[in-house]
Coordinates of C-alpha atoms and ligand atoms in Angstrom, one line a residue:
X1026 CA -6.9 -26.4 -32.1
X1027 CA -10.5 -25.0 -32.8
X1028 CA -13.0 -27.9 -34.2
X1029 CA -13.7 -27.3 -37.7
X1030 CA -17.3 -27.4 -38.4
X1031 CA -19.6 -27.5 -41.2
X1032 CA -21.2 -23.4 -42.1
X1033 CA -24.9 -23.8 -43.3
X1034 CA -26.3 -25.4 -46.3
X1035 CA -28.0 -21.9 -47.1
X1036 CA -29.7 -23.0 -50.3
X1037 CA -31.1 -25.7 -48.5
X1038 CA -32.1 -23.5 -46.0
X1039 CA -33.7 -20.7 -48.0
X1040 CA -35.2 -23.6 -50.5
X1041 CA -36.9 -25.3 -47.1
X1042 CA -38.2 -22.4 -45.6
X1043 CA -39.2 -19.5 -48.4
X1044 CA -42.5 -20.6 -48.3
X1045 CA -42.8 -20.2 -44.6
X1046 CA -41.5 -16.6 -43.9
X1047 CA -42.6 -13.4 -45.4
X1048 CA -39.6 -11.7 -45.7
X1049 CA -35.7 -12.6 -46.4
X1050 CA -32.5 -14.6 -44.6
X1051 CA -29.7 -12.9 -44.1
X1052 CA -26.7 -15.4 -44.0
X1053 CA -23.2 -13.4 -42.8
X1054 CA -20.3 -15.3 -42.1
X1055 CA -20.1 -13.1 -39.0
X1056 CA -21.4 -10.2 -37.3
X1057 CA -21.5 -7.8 -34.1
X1058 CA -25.3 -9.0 -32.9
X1059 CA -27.6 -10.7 -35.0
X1060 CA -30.2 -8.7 -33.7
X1061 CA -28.6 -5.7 -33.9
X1062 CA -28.0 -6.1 -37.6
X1063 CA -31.9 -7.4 -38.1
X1064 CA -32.9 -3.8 -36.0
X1065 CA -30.8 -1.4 -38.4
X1066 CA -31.2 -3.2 -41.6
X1067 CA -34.1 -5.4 -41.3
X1068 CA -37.7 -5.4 -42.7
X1069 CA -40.8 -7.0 -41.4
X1070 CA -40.7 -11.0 -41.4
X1071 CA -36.6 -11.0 -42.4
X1072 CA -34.6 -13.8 -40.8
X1073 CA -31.2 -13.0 -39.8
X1074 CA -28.4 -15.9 -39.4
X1075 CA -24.7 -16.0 -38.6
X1076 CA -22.0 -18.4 -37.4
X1077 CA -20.2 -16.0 -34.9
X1078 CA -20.9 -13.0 -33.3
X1079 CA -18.7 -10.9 -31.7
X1080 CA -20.9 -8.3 -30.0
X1081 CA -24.0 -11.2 -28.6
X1082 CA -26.4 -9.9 -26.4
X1083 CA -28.1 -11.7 -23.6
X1084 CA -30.7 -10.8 -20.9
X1085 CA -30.7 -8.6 -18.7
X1086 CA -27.6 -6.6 -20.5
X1087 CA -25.0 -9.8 -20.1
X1088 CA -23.0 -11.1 -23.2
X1089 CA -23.9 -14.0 -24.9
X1090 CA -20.9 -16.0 -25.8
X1091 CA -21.3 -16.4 -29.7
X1092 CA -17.7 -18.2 -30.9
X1093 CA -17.9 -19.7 -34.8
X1094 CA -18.4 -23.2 -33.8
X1095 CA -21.1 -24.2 -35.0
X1096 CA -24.1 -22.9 -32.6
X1097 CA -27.1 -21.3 -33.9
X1098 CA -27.8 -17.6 -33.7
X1099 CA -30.7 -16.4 -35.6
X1100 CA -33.3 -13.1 -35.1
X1101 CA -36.7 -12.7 -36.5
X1102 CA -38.3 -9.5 -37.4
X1103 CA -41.4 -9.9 -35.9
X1104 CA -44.4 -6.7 -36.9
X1105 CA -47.7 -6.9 -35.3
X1106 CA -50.6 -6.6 -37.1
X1107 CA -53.4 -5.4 -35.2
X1108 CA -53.9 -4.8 -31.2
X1109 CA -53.6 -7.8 -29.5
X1110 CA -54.0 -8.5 -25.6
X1111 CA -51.1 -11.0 -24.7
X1112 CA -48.1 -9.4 -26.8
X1113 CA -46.0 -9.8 -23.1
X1114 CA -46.6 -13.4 -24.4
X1115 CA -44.2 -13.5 -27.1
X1116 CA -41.1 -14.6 -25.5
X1117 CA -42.6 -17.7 -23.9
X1118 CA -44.1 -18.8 -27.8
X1119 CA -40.6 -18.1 -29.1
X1120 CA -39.5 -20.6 -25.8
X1121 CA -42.1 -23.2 -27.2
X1122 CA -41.6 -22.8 -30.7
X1123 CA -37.8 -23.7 -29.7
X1124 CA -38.7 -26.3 -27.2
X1125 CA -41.2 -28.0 -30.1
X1126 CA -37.9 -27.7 -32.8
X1127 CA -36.0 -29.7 -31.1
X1128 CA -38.5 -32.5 -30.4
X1129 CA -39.1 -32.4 -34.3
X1130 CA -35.2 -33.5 -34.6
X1131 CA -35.3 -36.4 -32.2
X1132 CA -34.1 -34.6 -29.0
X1133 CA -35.6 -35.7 -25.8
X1134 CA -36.0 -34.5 -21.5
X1135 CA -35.7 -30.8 -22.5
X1136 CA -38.3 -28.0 -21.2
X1137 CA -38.3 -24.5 -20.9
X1138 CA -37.6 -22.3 -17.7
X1139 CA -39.7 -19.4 -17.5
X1140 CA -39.5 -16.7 -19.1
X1141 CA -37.9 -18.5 -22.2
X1142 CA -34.8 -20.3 -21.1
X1143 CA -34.2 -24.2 -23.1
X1144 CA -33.3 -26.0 -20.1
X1145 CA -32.0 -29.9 -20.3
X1146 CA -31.2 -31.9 -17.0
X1147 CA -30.8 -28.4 -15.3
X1148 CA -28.3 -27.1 -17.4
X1149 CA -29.4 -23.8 -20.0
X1150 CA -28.8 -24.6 -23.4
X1151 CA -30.7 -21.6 -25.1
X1152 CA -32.0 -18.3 -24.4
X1153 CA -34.4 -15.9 -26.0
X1154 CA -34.1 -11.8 -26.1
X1155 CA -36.5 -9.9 -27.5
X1156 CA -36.3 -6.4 -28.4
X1157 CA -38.4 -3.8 -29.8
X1158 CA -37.4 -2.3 -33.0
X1159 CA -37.6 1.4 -34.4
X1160 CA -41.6 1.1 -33.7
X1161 CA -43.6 -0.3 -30.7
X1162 CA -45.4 -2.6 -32.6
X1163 CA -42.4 -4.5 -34.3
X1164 CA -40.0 -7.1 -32.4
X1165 CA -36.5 -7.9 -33.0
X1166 CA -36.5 -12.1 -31.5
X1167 CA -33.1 -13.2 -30.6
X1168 CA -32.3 -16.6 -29.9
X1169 CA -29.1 -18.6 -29.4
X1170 CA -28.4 -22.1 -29.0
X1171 CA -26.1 -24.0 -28.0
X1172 CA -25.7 -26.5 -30.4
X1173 CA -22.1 -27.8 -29.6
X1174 CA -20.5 -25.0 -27.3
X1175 CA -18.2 -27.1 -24.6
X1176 CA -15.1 -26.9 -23.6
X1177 CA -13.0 -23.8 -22.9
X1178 CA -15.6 -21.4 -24.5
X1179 CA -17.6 -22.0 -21.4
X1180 CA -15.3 -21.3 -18.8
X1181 CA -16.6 -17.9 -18.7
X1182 CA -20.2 -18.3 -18.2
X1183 CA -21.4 -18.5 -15.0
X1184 CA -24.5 -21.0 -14.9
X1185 CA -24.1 -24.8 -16.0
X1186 CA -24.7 -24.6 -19.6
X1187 CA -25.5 -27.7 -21.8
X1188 CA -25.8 -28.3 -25.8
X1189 CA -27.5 -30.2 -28.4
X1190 CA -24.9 -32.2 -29.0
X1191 CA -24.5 -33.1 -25.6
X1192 CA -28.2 -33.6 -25.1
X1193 CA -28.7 -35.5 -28.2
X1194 CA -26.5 -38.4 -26.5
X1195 CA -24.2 -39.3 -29.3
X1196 CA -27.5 -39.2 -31.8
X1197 CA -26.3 -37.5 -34.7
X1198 CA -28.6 -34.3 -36.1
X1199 CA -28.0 -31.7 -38.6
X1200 CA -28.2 -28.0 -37.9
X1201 CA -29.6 -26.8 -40.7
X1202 CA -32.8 -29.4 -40.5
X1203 CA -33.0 -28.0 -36.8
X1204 CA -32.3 -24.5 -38.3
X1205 CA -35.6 -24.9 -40.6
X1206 CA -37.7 -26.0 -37.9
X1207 CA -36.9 -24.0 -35.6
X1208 CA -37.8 -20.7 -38.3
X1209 CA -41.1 -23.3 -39.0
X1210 CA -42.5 -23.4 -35.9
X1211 CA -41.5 -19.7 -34.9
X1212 CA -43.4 -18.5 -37.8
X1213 CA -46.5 -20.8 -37.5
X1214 CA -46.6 -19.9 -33.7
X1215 CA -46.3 -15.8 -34.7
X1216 CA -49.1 -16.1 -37.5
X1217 CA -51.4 -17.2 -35.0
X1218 CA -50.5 -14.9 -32.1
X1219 CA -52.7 -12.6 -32.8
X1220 CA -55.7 -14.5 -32.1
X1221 CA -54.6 -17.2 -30.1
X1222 CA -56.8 -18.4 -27.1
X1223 CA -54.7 -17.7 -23.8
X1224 CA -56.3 -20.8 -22.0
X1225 CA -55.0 -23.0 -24.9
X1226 CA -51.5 -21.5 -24.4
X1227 CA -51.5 -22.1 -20.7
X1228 CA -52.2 -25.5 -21.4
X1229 CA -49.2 -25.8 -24.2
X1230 CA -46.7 -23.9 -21.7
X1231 CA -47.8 -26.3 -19.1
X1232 CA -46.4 -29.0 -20.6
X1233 CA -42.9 -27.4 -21.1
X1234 CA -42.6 -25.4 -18.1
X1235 CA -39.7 -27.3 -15.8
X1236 CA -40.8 -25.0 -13.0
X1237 CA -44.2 -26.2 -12.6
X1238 CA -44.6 -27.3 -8.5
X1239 CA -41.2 -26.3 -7.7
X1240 CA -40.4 -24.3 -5.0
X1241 CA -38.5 -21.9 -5.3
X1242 CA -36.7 -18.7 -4.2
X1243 CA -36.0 -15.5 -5.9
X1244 CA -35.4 -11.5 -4.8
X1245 CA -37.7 -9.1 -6.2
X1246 CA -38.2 -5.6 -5.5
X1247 CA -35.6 -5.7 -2.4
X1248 CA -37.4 -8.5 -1.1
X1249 CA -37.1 -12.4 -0.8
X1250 CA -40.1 -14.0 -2.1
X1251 CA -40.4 -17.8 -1.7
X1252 CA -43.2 -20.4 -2.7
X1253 CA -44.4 -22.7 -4.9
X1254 CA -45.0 -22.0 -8.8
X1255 CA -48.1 -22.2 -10.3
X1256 CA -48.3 -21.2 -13.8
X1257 CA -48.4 -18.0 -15.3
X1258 CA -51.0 -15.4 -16.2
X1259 CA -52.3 -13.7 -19.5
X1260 CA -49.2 -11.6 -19.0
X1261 CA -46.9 -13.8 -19.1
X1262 CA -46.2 -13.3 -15.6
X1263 CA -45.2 -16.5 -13.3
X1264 CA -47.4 -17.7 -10.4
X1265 CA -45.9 -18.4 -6.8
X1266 CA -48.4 -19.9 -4.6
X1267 CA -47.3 -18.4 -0.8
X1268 CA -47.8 -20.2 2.1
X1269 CA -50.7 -17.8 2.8
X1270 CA -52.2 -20.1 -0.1
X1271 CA -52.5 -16.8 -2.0
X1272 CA -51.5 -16.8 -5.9
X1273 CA -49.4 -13.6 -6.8
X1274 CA -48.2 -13.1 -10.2
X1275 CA -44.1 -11.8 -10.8
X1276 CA -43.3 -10.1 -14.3
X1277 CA -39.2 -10.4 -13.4
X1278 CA -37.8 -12.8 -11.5
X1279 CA -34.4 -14.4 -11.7
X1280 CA -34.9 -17.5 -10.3
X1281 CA -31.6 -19.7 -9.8
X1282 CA -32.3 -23.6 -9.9
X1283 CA -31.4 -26.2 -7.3
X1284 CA -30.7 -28.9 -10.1
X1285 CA -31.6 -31.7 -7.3
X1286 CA -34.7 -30.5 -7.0
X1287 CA -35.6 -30.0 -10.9
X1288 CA -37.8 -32.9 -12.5
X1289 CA -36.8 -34.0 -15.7
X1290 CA -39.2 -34.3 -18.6
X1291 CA -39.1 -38.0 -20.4
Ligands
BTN2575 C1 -30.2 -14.9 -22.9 O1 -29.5 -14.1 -22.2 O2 -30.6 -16.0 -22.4 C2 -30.7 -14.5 -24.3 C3 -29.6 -14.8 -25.3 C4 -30.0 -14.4 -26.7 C5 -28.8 -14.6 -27.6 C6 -29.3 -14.4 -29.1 S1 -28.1 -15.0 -30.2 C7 -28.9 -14.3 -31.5 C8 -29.4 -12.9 -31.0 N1 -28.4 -11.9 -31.2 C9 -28.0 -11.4 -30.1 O3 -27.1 -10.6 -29.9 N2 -28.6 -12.0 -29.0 C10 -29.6 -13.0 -29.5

């Protein structure tokens, strides 16, 4: 028997946070891709929401498991305004912007995994695909959460997966106040990405990167490529420190996580 669970309070929602986005929220009871619907029907600064979708798309062209219980799925139509330098940037603010959401509803010992996984005790529990719309300049962000997936649902994804619920430890939370802050903080984050100062980013992603110091091990290119991370660069590009004690900077990188070796954030 599926759990039944609460759809969203979309008054509430649209009451909260009309004030914070330029555009509209699209609440369907279901849909192929939230992102995919924002892309063909969207305008600048829309917000699309749904409780399942049937056609979700992850990274690097896998599925994202979208079943109507209760998770969040939500895009942003994001339009540039202006030339900025660090717009390979904007999937690690949407990561933050997430990260910072959660915090605002209580939760605690989660971090991000570069690019822009939500990581908590080594298990994924949100991910972040960002796509570019009809023009260059404009940005479909796509992020799912895993509010309360568990179970059978999950006996298809490969990778240890987490959810708030879990996370929260038996702390109770409401989705739509997550919901709002989570649009919040994305939108504050996105007004100022135009003119943000990179060295004040590096220091924010700092303190939500889980990867910081670890070492790690990843194929790129054909290769294996092994060392220690150290940050990233104004592109958005992660730093392994090699045991030459030279810095080099990786745009993709799938790096797999030895949960043992992970620290956890307090
Ligand atoms: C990842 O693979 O980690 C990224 C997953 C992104 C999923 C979200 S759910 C809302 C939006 N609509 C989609 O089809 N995908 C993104």
């Amino acid at each position: 028997m599926p759990i039944k669970h609460k759809p969203y309070n979309i008054e509430l929602i649209r009451r909260e946070i009309d004030a914070d986005i330029s555009g509209t929220i699209h609440y369907l009871k279901e849909v192929a891709s939230t992102n995919i619907w924002l892309k063909e029907n969207g305008q600048c600064g829309d917000v699309c929401i749904t409780e399942k979708q049937f056609n979700g798309r992850g990274r690097r062209g896998n599925n994202w498991v979208s079943p109507d219980n209760g998770n969040i799925y939500l895009s942003f139509y994001f339009c540039l305004v202006g030339e900025i330098q660090h717009r390979s940037l904007l999937g690690l603010v949407t990561g933050i912007a997430v990260a910072e959401a959660l915090s605002d509803i209580g939760l605690k010992g989660h971090g991000i995994k570069w690019p822009n996984d939500i990581y908590w005790q080594g298990k994924k529990m949100g991910g972040i695909l960002i796509e570019t719309s009809n023009y260059s300049d404009q940005f479909i962000i796509g992020i799912g959460l895993n509010t309360s997936l568990a179970g059978i649902e999950t006996d298809n994804i490969n990778q240890g997966i987490t959810s708030v619920k879990e996370a929260m430890l038996g702390k109770d939370f409401s989705r739509d106040v997550l919901l709002i802050s989570m649009i919040r903080r994305l939108s504050i984050h996105l007004k100022g990405f135009t003119t943000m100062d990179f060295q004040f980013f590096k220091k924010k992603w700092g303190e939500w990167d889980i990867l910081q110091g670890e070492c790690v091990k990843f194929e790129h290119q054909g290769n294996v490529v092994s060392g220690k991370v150290d940050g990233i660069d104004q592109y958005g590009r992660l730093g392994i420190l090699h045991e030459s004690g030279e810095t080099l900077f990786y745009s993709s990188a799938d790096i797999r996580l030895d949960k043992k070796s992970l620290k956890q954030f307090t």
